[in-house]
mmCIF file of C-alpha atoms in Angstrom:
data_model
loop_
_atom_site.group_PDB
_atom_site.id
_atom_site.type_symbol
_atom_site.label_atom_id
_atom_site.label_comp_id
_atom_site.label_asym_id
_atom_site.label_seq_id
_atom_site.Cartn_x
_atom_site.Cartn_y
_atom_site.Cartn_z
ATOM 1 C CA UNK A 1 -16.811 53.885 7.561
ATOM 2 C CA UNK A 2 -17.688 51.087 5.684
ATOM 3 C CA UNK A 3 -20.754 48.867 7.343
ATOM 4 C CA UNK A 4 -18.643 45.696 7.389
ATOM 5 C CA UNK A 5 -15.917 47.286 8.908
ATOM 6 C CA UNK A 6 -18.172 48.588 11.742
ATOM 7 C CA UNK A 7 -19.660 45.294 11.951
ATOM 8 C CA UNK A 8 -16.223 43.756 12.496
ATOM 9 C CA UNK A 9 -15.216 46.351 14.941
ATOM 10 C CA UNK A 10 -18.591 45.863 17.258
ATOM 11 C CA UNK A 11 -17.686 41.838 17.230
ATOM 12 C CA UNK A 12 -13.931 42.566 17.903
ATOM 13 C CA UNK A 13 -15.148 44.452 20.825
ATOM 14 C CA UNK A 14 -16.989 41.760 22.217
ATOM 15 C CA UNK A 15 -13.982 39.655 21.843
ATOM 16 C CA UNK A 16 -12.298 42.130 24.244
ATOM 17 C CA UNK A 17 -14.787 41.969 26.511
ATOM 18 C CA UNK A 18 -14.570 38.294 26.963
ATOM 19 C CA UNK A 19 -10.564 38.913 27.371
ATOM 20 C CA UNK A 20 -11.174 41.129 30.251
ATOM 21 C CA UNK A 21 -13.341 38.704 31.802
ATOM 22 C CA UNK A 22 -10.631 36.049 31.917
ATOM 23 C CA UNK A 23 -9.971 36.583 35.607
ATOM 24 C CA UNK A 24 -13.699 36.244 36.125
ATOM 25 C CA UNK A 25 -14.108 33.076 34.676
ATOM 26 C CA UNK A 26 -11.114 31.330 34.609
ATOM 27 C CA UNK A 27 -12.209 28.235 36.501
ATOM 28 C CA UNK A 28 -12.730 25.524 33.488
ATOM 29 C CA UNK A 29 -15.868 24.378 34.949
ATOM 30 C CA UNK A 30 -17.239 28.108 34.479
ATOM 31 C CA UNK A 31 -16.127 27.928 31.030
ATOM 32 C CA UNK A 32 -17.629 24.552 30.670
ATOM 33 C CA UNK A 33 -20.982 25.916 31.786
ATOM 34 C CA UNK A 34 -20.644 28.844 29.396
ATOM 35 C CA UNK A 35 -19.950 26.615 26.321
ATOM 36 C CA UNK A 36 -22.759 24.397 27.416
ATOM 37 C CA UNK A 37 -25.331 27.340 27.398
ATOM 38 C CA UNK A 38 -24.190 28.095 24.060
ATOM 39 C CA UNK A 39 -24.588 24.785 22.540
ATOM 40 C CA UNK A 40 -27.514 23.504 24.075
ATOM 41 C CA UNK A 41 -29.762 26.714 24.250
ATOM 42 C CA UNK A 42 -28.724 29.803 22.226
ATOM 43 C CA UNK A 43 -27.380 27.721 19.099
ATOM 44 C CA UNK A 44 -30.340 25.738 18.751
ATOM 45 C CA UNK A 45 -32.539 28.786 19.328
ATOM 46 C CA UNK A 46 -31.113 30.543 16.584
ATOM 47 C CA UNK A 47 -30.956 27.689 14.075
ATOM 48 C CA UNK A 48 -34.627 26.947 14.982
ATOM 49 C CA UNK A 49 -35.352 30.728 14.008
ATOM 50 C CA UNK A 50 -33.390 30.832 11.009
ATOM 51 C CA UNK A 51 -34.988 27.622 9.468
ATOM 52 C CA UNK A 52 -38.564 28.491 10.187
ATOM 53 C CA UNK A 53 -37.860 32.388 8.953
ATOM 54 C CA UNK A 54 -35.739 31.086 5.797
ATOM 55 C CA UNK A 55 -37.077 29.944 2.339
ATOM 56 C CA UNK A 56 -35.949 26.307 2.724
ATOM 57 C CA UNK A 57 -36.022 24.588 -0.793
ATOM 58 C CA UNK A 58 -35.613 20.722 -0.609
ATOM 59 C CA UNK A 59 -32.874 20.558 -3.262
ATOM 60 C CA UNK A 60 -30.984 22.741 -0.229
ATOM 61 C CA UNK A 61 -30.755 18.925 1.293
ATOM 62 C CA UNK A 62 -28.119 18.367 -0.740
ATOM 63 C CA UNK A 63 -26.028 20.629 1.566
ATOM 64 C CA UNK A 64 -24.974 17.876 3.724
ATOM 65 C CA UNK A 65 -23.730 15.682 1.107
ATOM 66 C CA UNK A 66 -21.601 18.346 0.116
ATOM 67 C CA UNK A 67 -20.309 19.031 3.434
ATOM 68 C CA UNK A 68 -19.582 15.365 4.045
ATOM 69 C CA UNK A 69 -17.747 15.238 0.998
ATOM 70 C CA UNK A 70 -15.616 18.161 1.894
ATOM 71 C CA UNK A 71 -14.653 16.140 5.204
ATOM 72 C CA UNK A 72 -13.667 13.104 3.265
ATOM 73 C CA UNK A 73 -11.762 15.212 0.336
ATOM 74 C CA UNK A 74 -9.680 17.211 3.051
ATOM 75 C CA UNK A 75 -9.235 13.823 4.642
ATOM 76 C CA UNK A 76 -7.357 11.960 1.847
ATOM 77 C CA UNK A 77 -5.470 15.182 0.849
ATOM 78 C CA UNK A 78 -4.112 15.526 4.545
ATOM 79 C CA UNK A 79 -3.446 11.579 4.473
ATOM 80 C CA UNK A 80 -1.034 12.030 1.797
ATOM 81 C CA UNK A 81 0.380 15.236 2.258
ATOM 82 C CA UNK A 82 1.035 15.672 5.966
ATOM 83 C CA UNK A 83 4.231 13.559 5.512
ATOM 84 C CA UNK A 84 5.679 16.073 3.461
ATOM 85 C CA UNK A 85 5.378 18.778 6.275
ATOM 86 C CA UNK A 86 7.856 16.888 8.490
ATOM 87 C CA UNK A 87 5.020 14.338 10.196
ATOM 88 C CA UNK A 88 6.055 10.813 10.231
ATOM 89 C CA UNK A 89 3.622 8.434 8.767
ATOM 90 C CA UNK A 90 1.570 6.347 11.155
ATOM 91 C CA UNK A 91 3.091 8.253 14.141
ATOM 92 C CA UNK A 92 0.844 9.494 16.947
ATOM 93 C CA UNK A 93 1.156 13.204 16.001
ATOM 94 C CA UNK A 94 0.565 12.209 12.125
ATOM 95 C CA UNK A 95 -2.787 10.222 13.375
ATOM 96 C CA UNK A 96 -3.626 13.330 15.846
ATOM 97 C CA UNK A 97 -3.572 15.627 12.920
ATOM 98 C CA UNK A 98 -5.245 13.503 10.295
ATOM 99 C CA UNK A 99 -8.409 12.818 12.627
ATOM 100 C CA UNK A 100 -8.529 16.439 14.009
ATOM 101 C CA UNK A 101 -8.288 18.339 10.685
ATOM 102 C CA UNK A 102 -10.928 17.443 8.474
ATOM 103 C CA UNK A 103 -13.516 18.095 10.954
ATOM 104 C CA UNK A 104 -15.319 21.426 11.508
ATOM 105 C CA UNK A 105 -17.117 23.048 14.437
ATOM 106 C CA UNK A 106 -19.340 25.903 12.934
ATOM 107 C CA UNK A 107 -21.268 26.437 15.795
ATOM 108 C CA UNK A 108 -18.772 28.142 17.766
ATOM 109 C CA UNK A 109 -16.697 29.571 14.832
ATOM 110 C CA UNK A 110 -19.004 30.137 12.030
ATOM 111 C CA UNK A 111 -22.597 30.647 12.723
ATOM 112 C CA UNK A 112 -22.406 33.707 14.723
ATOM 113 C CA UNK A 113 -20.925 35.343 11.684
ATOM 114 C CA UNK A 114 -23.372 34.165 8.985
ATOM 115 C CA UNK A 115 -26.140 35.518 11.309
ATOM 116 C CA UNK A 116 -24.751 38.680 11.655
ATOM 117 C CA UNK A 117 -23.248 39.506 8.461
ATOM 118 C CA UNK A 118 -25.595 37.354 5.955
ATOM 119 C CA UNK A 119 -28.946 36.715 8.008
ATOM 120 C CA UNK A 120 -31.337 34.001 8.478
ATOM 121 C CA UNK A 121 -31.246 32.250 5.176
ATOM 122 C CA UNK A 122 -27.144 31.793 5.206
ATOM 123 C CA UNK A 123 -27.627 30.276 8.723
ATOM 124 C CA UNK A 124 -29.895 27.844 7.506
ATOM 125 C CA UNK A 125 -27.807 26.830 4.940
ATOM 126 C CA UNK A 126 -25.034 26.179 7.148
ATOM 127 C CA UNK A 127 -26.911 24.342 9.734
ATOM 128 C CA UNK A 128 -28.274 22.160 6.816
ATOM 129 C CA UNK A 129 -24.525 21.380 5.643
ATOM 130 C CA UNK A 130 -23.639 20.873 9.154
ATOM 131 C CA UNK A 131 -25.450 17.760 9.362
ATOM 132 C CA UNK A 132 -23.309 15.813 6.919
ATOM 133 C CA UNK A 133 -20.262 17.544 8.984
ATOM 134 C CA UNK A 134 -22.203 15.749 12.108
ATOM 135 C CA UNK A 135 -22.110 12.538 10.450
ATOM 136 C CA UNK A 136 -18.182 12.726 9.729
ATOM 137 C CA UNK A 137 -17.083 13.844 13.206
ATOM 138 C CA UNK A 138 -19.567 11.758 15.381
ATOM 139 C CA UNK A 139 -19.566 8.212 13.444
ATOM 140 C CA UNK A 140 -16.798 8.254 10.862
ATOM 141 C CA UNK A 141 -14.112 9.795 12.827
ATOM 142 C CA UNK A 142 -14.799 7.537 15.582
ATOM 143 C CA UNK A 143 -14.547 4.296 13.295
ATOM 144 C CA UNK A 144 -11.342 5.707 12.119
ATOM 145 C CA UNK A 145 -10.001 6.397 15.369
ATOM 146 C CA UNK A 146 -10.909 2.683 16.669
ATOM 147 C CA UNK A 147 -9.571 0.986 13.301
ATOM 148 C CA UNK A 148 -5.913 2.624 14.297
ATOM 149 C CA UNK A 149 -6.492 1.434 17.917
ATOM 150 C CA UNK A 150 -6.980 -2.112 16.817
ATOM 151 C CA UNK A 151 -4.559 -1.980 14.143
ATOM 152 C CA UNK A 152 -1.695 -0.873 17.035
ATOM 153 C CA UNK A 153 -3.166 -3.374 19.401
ATOM 154 C CA UNK A 154 -4.003 -6.225 16.949
ATOM 155 C CA UNK A 155 -4.014 -8.861 19.696
ATOM 156 C CA UNK A 156 -7.511 -7.198 21.245
ATOM 157 C CA UNK A 157 -10.565 -8.648 20.032
ATOM 158 C CA UNK A 158 -13.194 -6.143 21.340
ATOM 159 C CA UNK A 159 -16.587 -5.313 19.770
ATOM 160 C CA UNK A 160 -17.207 -1.878 19.436
ATOM 161 C CA UNK A 161 -20.759 -1.853 18.352
ATOM 162 C CA UNK A 162 -22.160 -0.596 21.508
ATOM 163 C CA UNK A 163 -20.332 2.396 21.296
ATOM 164 C CA UNK A 164 -21.143 2.914 17.595
ATOM 165 C CA UNK A 165 -24.825 2.816 18.755
ATOM 166 C CA UNK A 166 -24.115 5.329 21.759
ATOM 167 C CA UNK A 167 -22.687 7.677 18.939
ATOM 168 C CA UNK A 168 -25.411 7.106 16.564
ATOM 169 C CA UNK A 169 -27.872 8.106 19.338
ATOM 170 C CA UNK A 170 -25.991 10.845 20.436
ATOM 171 C CA UNK A 171 -26.180 12.154 16.514
ATOM 172 C CA UNK A 172 -29.851 12.065 17.038
ATOM 173 C CA UNK A 173 -30.336 13.528 20.770
ATOM 174 C CA UNK A 174 -27.914 16.534 20.394
ATOM 175 C CA UNK A 175 -30.022 19.709 20.787
ATOM 176 C CA UNK A 176 -28.790 21.166 17.370
ATOM 177 C CA UNK A 177 -29.833 18.165 15.193
ATOM 178 C CA UNK A 178 -33.351 17.826 17.150
ATOM 179 C CA UNK A 179 -33.941 21.575 16.340
ATOM 180 C CA UNK A 180 -33.142 21.082 12.527
ATOM 181 C CA UNK A 181 -35.550 17.863 12.258
ATOM 182 C CA UNK A 182 -38.280 19.665 14.092
ATOM 183 C CA UNK A 183 -38.039 22.947 12.189
ATOM 184 C CA UNK A 184 -37.826 20.607 8.992
ATOM 185 C CA UNK A 185 -41.018 18.620 9.841
ATOM 186 C CA UNK A 186 -42.671 22.216 10.835
ATOM 187 C CA UNK A 187 -41.669 23.743 7.144
ATOM 188 C CA UNK A 188 -42.951 20.699 5.459
ATOM 189 C CA UNK A 189 -46.300 21.383 7.057
ATOM 190 C CA UNK A 190 -46.157 24.911 5.777
ATOM 191 C CA UNK A 191 -45.473 26.259 9.110
ATOM 192 C CA UNK A 192 -43.218 29.148 9.795
ATOM 193 C CA UNK A 193 -42.414 31.396 12.818
ATOM 194 C CA UNK A 194 -45.277 33.803 12.530
ATOM 195 C CA UNK A 195 -47.719 30.851 12.694
ATOM 196 C CA UNK A 196 -46.189 29.764 16.074
ATOM 197 C CA UNK A 197 -47.968 31.064 19.310
ATOM 198 C CA UNK A 198 -46.621 34.677 19.804
ATOM 199 C CA UNK A 199 -45.212 33.967 23.526
ATOM 200 C CA UNK A 200 -43.432 30.932 21.946
ATOM 201 C CA UNK A 201 -41.961 32.572 18.988
ATOM 202 C CA UNK A 202 -40.870 35.810 21.072
ATOM 203 C CA UNK A 203 -39.199 33.372 23.646
ATOM 204 C CA UNK A 204 -37.447 31.645 21.155
ATOM 205 C CA UNK A 205 -36.029 34.574 19.351
ATOM 206 C CA UNK A 206 -34.949 36.135 22.553
ATOM 207 C CA UNK A 207 -32.825 33.122 23.318
ATOM 208 C CA UNK A 208 -31.635 33.168 19.725
ATOM 209 C CA UNK A 209 -30.344 37.109 20.431
ATOM 210 C CA UNK A 210 -28.110 35.394 23.146
ATOM 211 C CA UNK A 211 -25.742 33.415 20.673
ATOM 212 C CA UNK A 212 -23.325 36.246 18.918
ATOM 213 C CA UNK A 213 -22.397 38.001 22.213
ATOM 214 C CA UNK A 214 -22.079 34.587 24.090
ATOM 215 C CA UNK A 215 -19.790 33.053 21.509
ATOM 216 C CA UNK A 216 -17.603 35.931 21.020
ATOM 217 C CA UNK A 217 -17.204 36.581 24.747
ATOM 218 C CA UNK A 218 -16.495 32.874 25.339
ATOM 219 C CA UNK A 219 -13.907 32.867 22.643
ATOM 220 C CA UNK A 220 -12.025 36.021 24.322
ATOM 221 C CA UNK A 221 -12.345 33.890 27.819
ATOM 222 C CA UNK A 222 -10.866 31.038 26.243
ATOM 223 C CA UNK A 223 -8.154 32.232 23.703
ATOM 224 C CA UNK A 224 -4.813 31.055 24.818
ATOM 225 C CA UNK A 225 -1.923 33.236 23.767
ATOM 226 C CA UNK A 226 0.954 30.465 23.972
ATOM 227 C CA UNK A 227 3.539 31.622 21.241
ATOM 228 C CA UNK A 228 5.304 28.314 21.368
ATOM 229 C CA UNK A 229 1.974 26.398 20.637
ATOM 230 C CA UNK A 230 1.079 28.915 18.222
ATOM 231 C CA UNK A 231 4.572 28.825 16.238
ATOM 232 C CA UNK A 232 4.437 24.946 16.297
ATOM 233 C CA UNK A 233 0.731 24.618 14.950
ATOM 234 C CA UNK A 234 -0.065 27.825 12.899
ATOM 235 C CA UNK A 235 1.913 26.613 10.123
ATOM 236 C CA UNK A 236 -0.268 23.445 9.425
ATOM 237 C CA UNK A 237 -3.227 25.485 10.337
ATOM 238 C CA UNK A 238 -2.276 27.698 7.459
ATOM 239 C CA UNK A 239 -1.864 24.989 5.203
ATOM 240 C CA UNK A 240 -5.432 23.892 6.187
ATOM 241 C CA UNK A 241 -7.217 26.949 5.356
ATOM 242 C CA UNK A 242 -5.192 27.082 2.327
ATOM 243 C CA UNK A 243 -6.538 23.983 1.047
ATOM 244 C CA UNK A 244 -9.740 24.943 1.826
ATOM 245 C CA UNK A 245 -9.771 28.073 -0.129
ATOM 246 C CA UNK A 246 -8.465 26.369 -2.978
ATOM 247 C CA UNK A 247 -11.410 23.738 -2.683
ATOM 248 C CA UNK A 248 -13.852 26.774 -2.594
ATOM 249 C CA UNK A 249 -12.376 28.667 -5.294
ATOM 250 C CA UNK A 250 -12.519 25.620 -7.310
ATOM 251 C CA UNK A 251 -16.016 24.984 -6.605
ATOM 252 C CA UNK A 252 -16.902 28.456 -7.276
ATOM 253 C CA UNK A 253 -14.988 28.299 -11.085
ATOM 254 C CA UNK A 254 -17.873 25.708 -11.757
ATOM 255 C CA UNK A 255 -20.672 27.514 -9.974
ATOM 256 C CA UNK A 256 -20.257 31.369 -10.927
ATOM 257 C CA UNK A 257 -23.816 31.970 -10.795
ATOM 258 C CA UNK A 258 -24.429 31.509 -7.045
ATOM 259 C CA UNK A 259 -25.469 34.308 -5.164
ATOM 260 C CA UNK A 260 -23.236 36.608 -2.764
ATOM 261 C CA UNK A 261 -24.643 34.958 0.599
ATOM 262 C CA UNK A 262 -24.059 31.616 -0.938
ATOM 263 C CA UNK A 263 -20.619 32.300 -2.211
ATOM 264 C CA UNK A 264 -19.815 33.433 1.373
ATOM 265 C CA UNK A 265 -21.283 30.475 3.031
ATOM 266 C CA UNK A 266 -19.254 28.350 0.556
ATOM 267 C CA UNK A 267 -16.028 29.955 1.538
ATOM 268 C CA UNK A 268 -16.481 30.303 5.496
ATOM 269 C CA UNK A 269 -18.305 27.190 6.440
ATOM 270 C CA UNK A 270 -15.284 24.881 5.644
ATOM 271 C CA UNK A 271 -13.014 27.526 7.423
ATOM 272 C CA UNK A 272 -14.723 26.412 10.897
ATOM 273 C CA UNK A 273 -12.565 25.651 13.730
ATOM 274 C CA UNK A 274 -11.691 21.990 14.477
ATOM 275 C CA UNK A 275 -14.437 20.285 16.024
ATOM 276 C CA UNK A 276 -14.293 18.813 19.887
ATOM 277 C CA UNK A 277 -15.654 15.416 18.617
ATOM 278 C CA UNK A 278 -12.949 13.791 17.351
ATOM 279 C CA UNK A 279 -10.686 14.883 20.425
ATOM 280 C CA UNK A 280 -13.540 13.051 22.271
ATOM 281 C CA UNK A 281 -12.746 9.966 20.355
ATOM 282 C CA UNK A 282 -8.938 10.194 21.105
ATOM 283 C CA UNK A 283 -9.804 10.596 24.777
ATOM 284 C CA UNK A 284 -11.664 7.278 24.606
ATOM 285 C CA UNK A 285 -9.024 5.349 22.924
ATOM 286 C CA UNK A 286 -6.433 6.808 25.264
ATOM 287 C CA UNK A 287 -8.664 5.524 28.375
ATOM 288 C CA UNK A 288 -8.381 2.048 26.729
ATOM 289 C CA UNK A 289 -4.760 2.284 26.239
ATOM 290 C CA UNK A 290 -4.476 3.153 29.872
ATOM 291 C CA UNK A 291 -6.431 0.270 31.180
ATOM 292 C CA UNK A 292 -4.094 -2.237 29.105
ATOM 293 C CA UNK A 293 -1.308 -3.698 30.963
ATOM 294 C CA UNK A 294 0.903 -4.035 28.071
ATOM 295 C CA UNK A 295 2.941 -0.861 27.135
ATOM 296 C CA UNK A 296 2.343 -0.177 23.521
ATOM 297 C CA UNK A 297 2.803 2.731 21.382
ATOM 298 C CA UNK A 298 -0.060 5.403 21.800
ATOM 299 C CA UNK A 299 -2.521 5.790 19.141
ATOM 300 C CA UNK A 300 -2.978 9.608 19.857
ATOM 301 C CA UNK A 301 -0.799 12.270 21.213
ATOM 302 C CA UNK A 302 -3.444 13.838 23.454
ATOM 303 C CA UNK A 303 -1.060 16.969 24.292
ATOM 304 C CA UNK A 304 -0.594 18.153 20.711
ATOM 305 C CA UNK A 305 -4.611 17.530 20.526
ATOM 306 C CA UNK A 306 -5.508 19.818 23.333
ATOM 307 C CA UNK A 307 -3.178 22.409 21.704
ATOM 308 C CA UNK A 308 -4.328 22.225 18.296
ATOM 309 C CA UNK A 309 -8.006 22.732 19.636
ATOM 310 C CA UNK A 310 -6.721 25.808 21.691
ATOM 311 C CA UNK A 311 -5.033 27.482 18.393
ATOM 312 C CA UNK A 312 -7.593 26.547 16.098
ATOM 313 C CA UNK A 313 -10.624 28.532 17.181
ATOM 314 C CA UNK A 314 -8.937 32.076 17.437
ATOM 315 C CA UNK A 315 -7.379 31.356 14.114
ATOM 316 C CA UNK A 316 -10.516 30.563 12.520
ATOM 317 C CA UNK A 317 -12.141 33.657 14.070
ATOM 318 C CA UNK A 318 -9.494 35.640 12.313
ATOM 319 C CA UNK A 319 -10.070 34.005 9.078
ATOM 320 C CA UNK A 320 -13.770 34.597 9.513
ATOM 321 C CA UNK A 321 -13.618 38.530 10.314
ATOM 322 C CA UNK A 322 -11.141 39.026 7.660
ATOM 323 C CA UNK A 323 -13.512 37.220 4.846
ATOM 324 C CA UNK A 324 -16.452 39.001 6.015
ATOM 325 C CA UNK A 325 -14.614 42.392 6.352
ATOM 326 C CA UNK A 326 -13.549 42.237 2.551
ATOM 327 C CA UNK A 327 -16.779 40.225 1.673
ATOM 328 C CA UNK A 328 -17.100 41.389 -2.030
ATOM 329 C CA UNK A 329 -13.217 40.640 -2.681
ATOM 330 C CA UNK A 330 -13.832 37.044 -1.563
ATOM 331 C CA UNK A 331 -16.474 36.306 -3.773
ATOM 332 C CA UNK A 332 -14.001 35.922 -6.646
ATOM 333 C CA UNK A 333 -12.632 32.475 -7.446
ATOM 334 C CA UNK A 334 -9.295 34.541 -8.261
ATOM 335 C CA UNK A 335 -8.848 35.944 -4.881
ATOM 336 C CA UNK A 336 -9.528 32.547 -2.969
ATOM 337 C CA UNK A 337 -7.185 30.645 -5.151
ATOM 338 C CA UNK A 338 -4.545 33.244 -4.377
ATOM 339 C CA UNK A 339 -5.218 33.261 -0.809
ATOM 340 C CA UNK A 340 -5.115 29.389 -0.575
ATOM 341 C CA UNK A 341 -1.735 29.403 -2.312
ATOM 342 C CA UNK A 342 -0.435 32.504 -0.218
ATOM 343 C CA UNK A 343 -1.576 30.743 2.971
ATOM 344 C CA UNK A 344 -0.028 27.272 1.638
ATOM 345 C CA UNK A 345 3.290 29.059 1.083
ATOM 346 C CA UNK A 346 3.447 30.627 4.419
ATOM 347 C CA UNK A 347 2.516 27.032 6.116
ATOM 348 C CA UNK A 348 5.298 25.287 3.960
ATOM 349 C CA UNK A 349 8.105 27.889 4.751
ATOM 350 C CA UNK A 350 9.554 26.385 7.864
ATOM 351 C CA UNK A 351 9.492 22.778 6.195
ATOM 352 C CA UNK A 352 11.433 24.182 3.201
ATOM 353 C CA UNK A 353 13.789 25.732 5.246
ATOM 354 C CA UNK A 354 14.320 22.296 6.940
ATOM 355 C CA UNK A 355 15.022 20.509 3.669
ATOM 356 C CA UNK A 356 17.689 23.165 3.300
ATOM 357 C CA UNK A 357 18.928 22.523 6.874
ATOM 358 C CA UNK A 358 18.569 26.206 7.798
ATOM 359 C CA UNK A 359 16.478 25.574 10.570
ATOM 360 C CA UNK A 360 14.884 22.925 12.722
ATOM 361 C CA UNK A 361 11.333 22.209 12.052
ATOM 362 C CA UNK A 362 9.033 19.920 14.167
ATOM 363 C CA UNK A 363 5.027 20.359 13.693
ATOM 364 C CA UNK A 364 4.360 18.144 16.557
ATOM 365 C CA UNK A 365 4.802 19.951 19.945
ATOM 366 C CA UNK A 366 8.130 19.032 21.596
ATOM 367 C CA UNK A 367 7.498 17.893 25.151
ATOM 368 C CA UNK A 368 9.661 19.036 27.741
ATOM 369 C CA UNK A 369 11.753 16.223 29.640
ATOM 370 C CA UNK A 370 13.262 16.952 32.997
ATOM 371 C CA UNK A 371 15.937 14.317 34.262
ATOM 372 C CA UNK A 372 15.681 13.516 37.382
#
């Protein structure tokens, strides 16, 4: 059996184990604790080990800029294309999709597969690229959310400098970013993992080994099989994934000399699940709106946002497993462009049928109302 297929089956087994543990860990507080353990212990440890093991060249520091450029590119593409798929421009649903879709959460959806399939160098590249993505999801997404809030509530004059300062501090204080900075400082001093005291390197390496099983078990526990949600949101997730494949394929046309590992990082990193951070900004805006006495239009649809996040992680996991199971196939620009066109085609199928009045289509989840 192909080694990649065997690796995929072993990872799927961990997902099944997580699914079987759902009844044991159904309390949201328990799931939150598991997620916190992943993001504050296992993920920083594995990134620290990967950076200190890898041969990091300083020209790789361009990776954060490339990731940030991807966020902006996807944002502006979606800004003008979302109305074509049945979303009314400047509606709460439109703003919800537009803020969430350009964001990436590689820690839970991409990094475990990079380390398992490609090794330390690829994970180090992904971690460096994530710095740019973090700037987008923590700072820029917040500014966009607040600008929409003040546009709707134009009679309010509230300074938001303190909140921006708080978010910048969270960017610096987040464990993942701290270990990346620390690792880069050590590398600049010529220190690598083997130069650390044995007890320290052993402890960090042991913690890093927790990463993949914890993440996949968490996905198995947290996945939501709600077919109504999937039916409504999957089409736009396919379009997001298709656009990303097209962008990766286009870049690869101009950089055919990249190594196998570099190509797969270029392909899978932008396929990461949607980040939780824009959702956190939405929650902050919603809290401000609830404190206002005047009834106004909502800036975001929080119910829709929750459902998008619930569908995004399993969808991204499926894409990752598919790409890595057929790794060589997805190193071809032709394959990426065809995959992108096919996914976009599947995503626009319902809107096209709607235009021909064959079916009803509404990308935002309908809220059930009960007459009293």
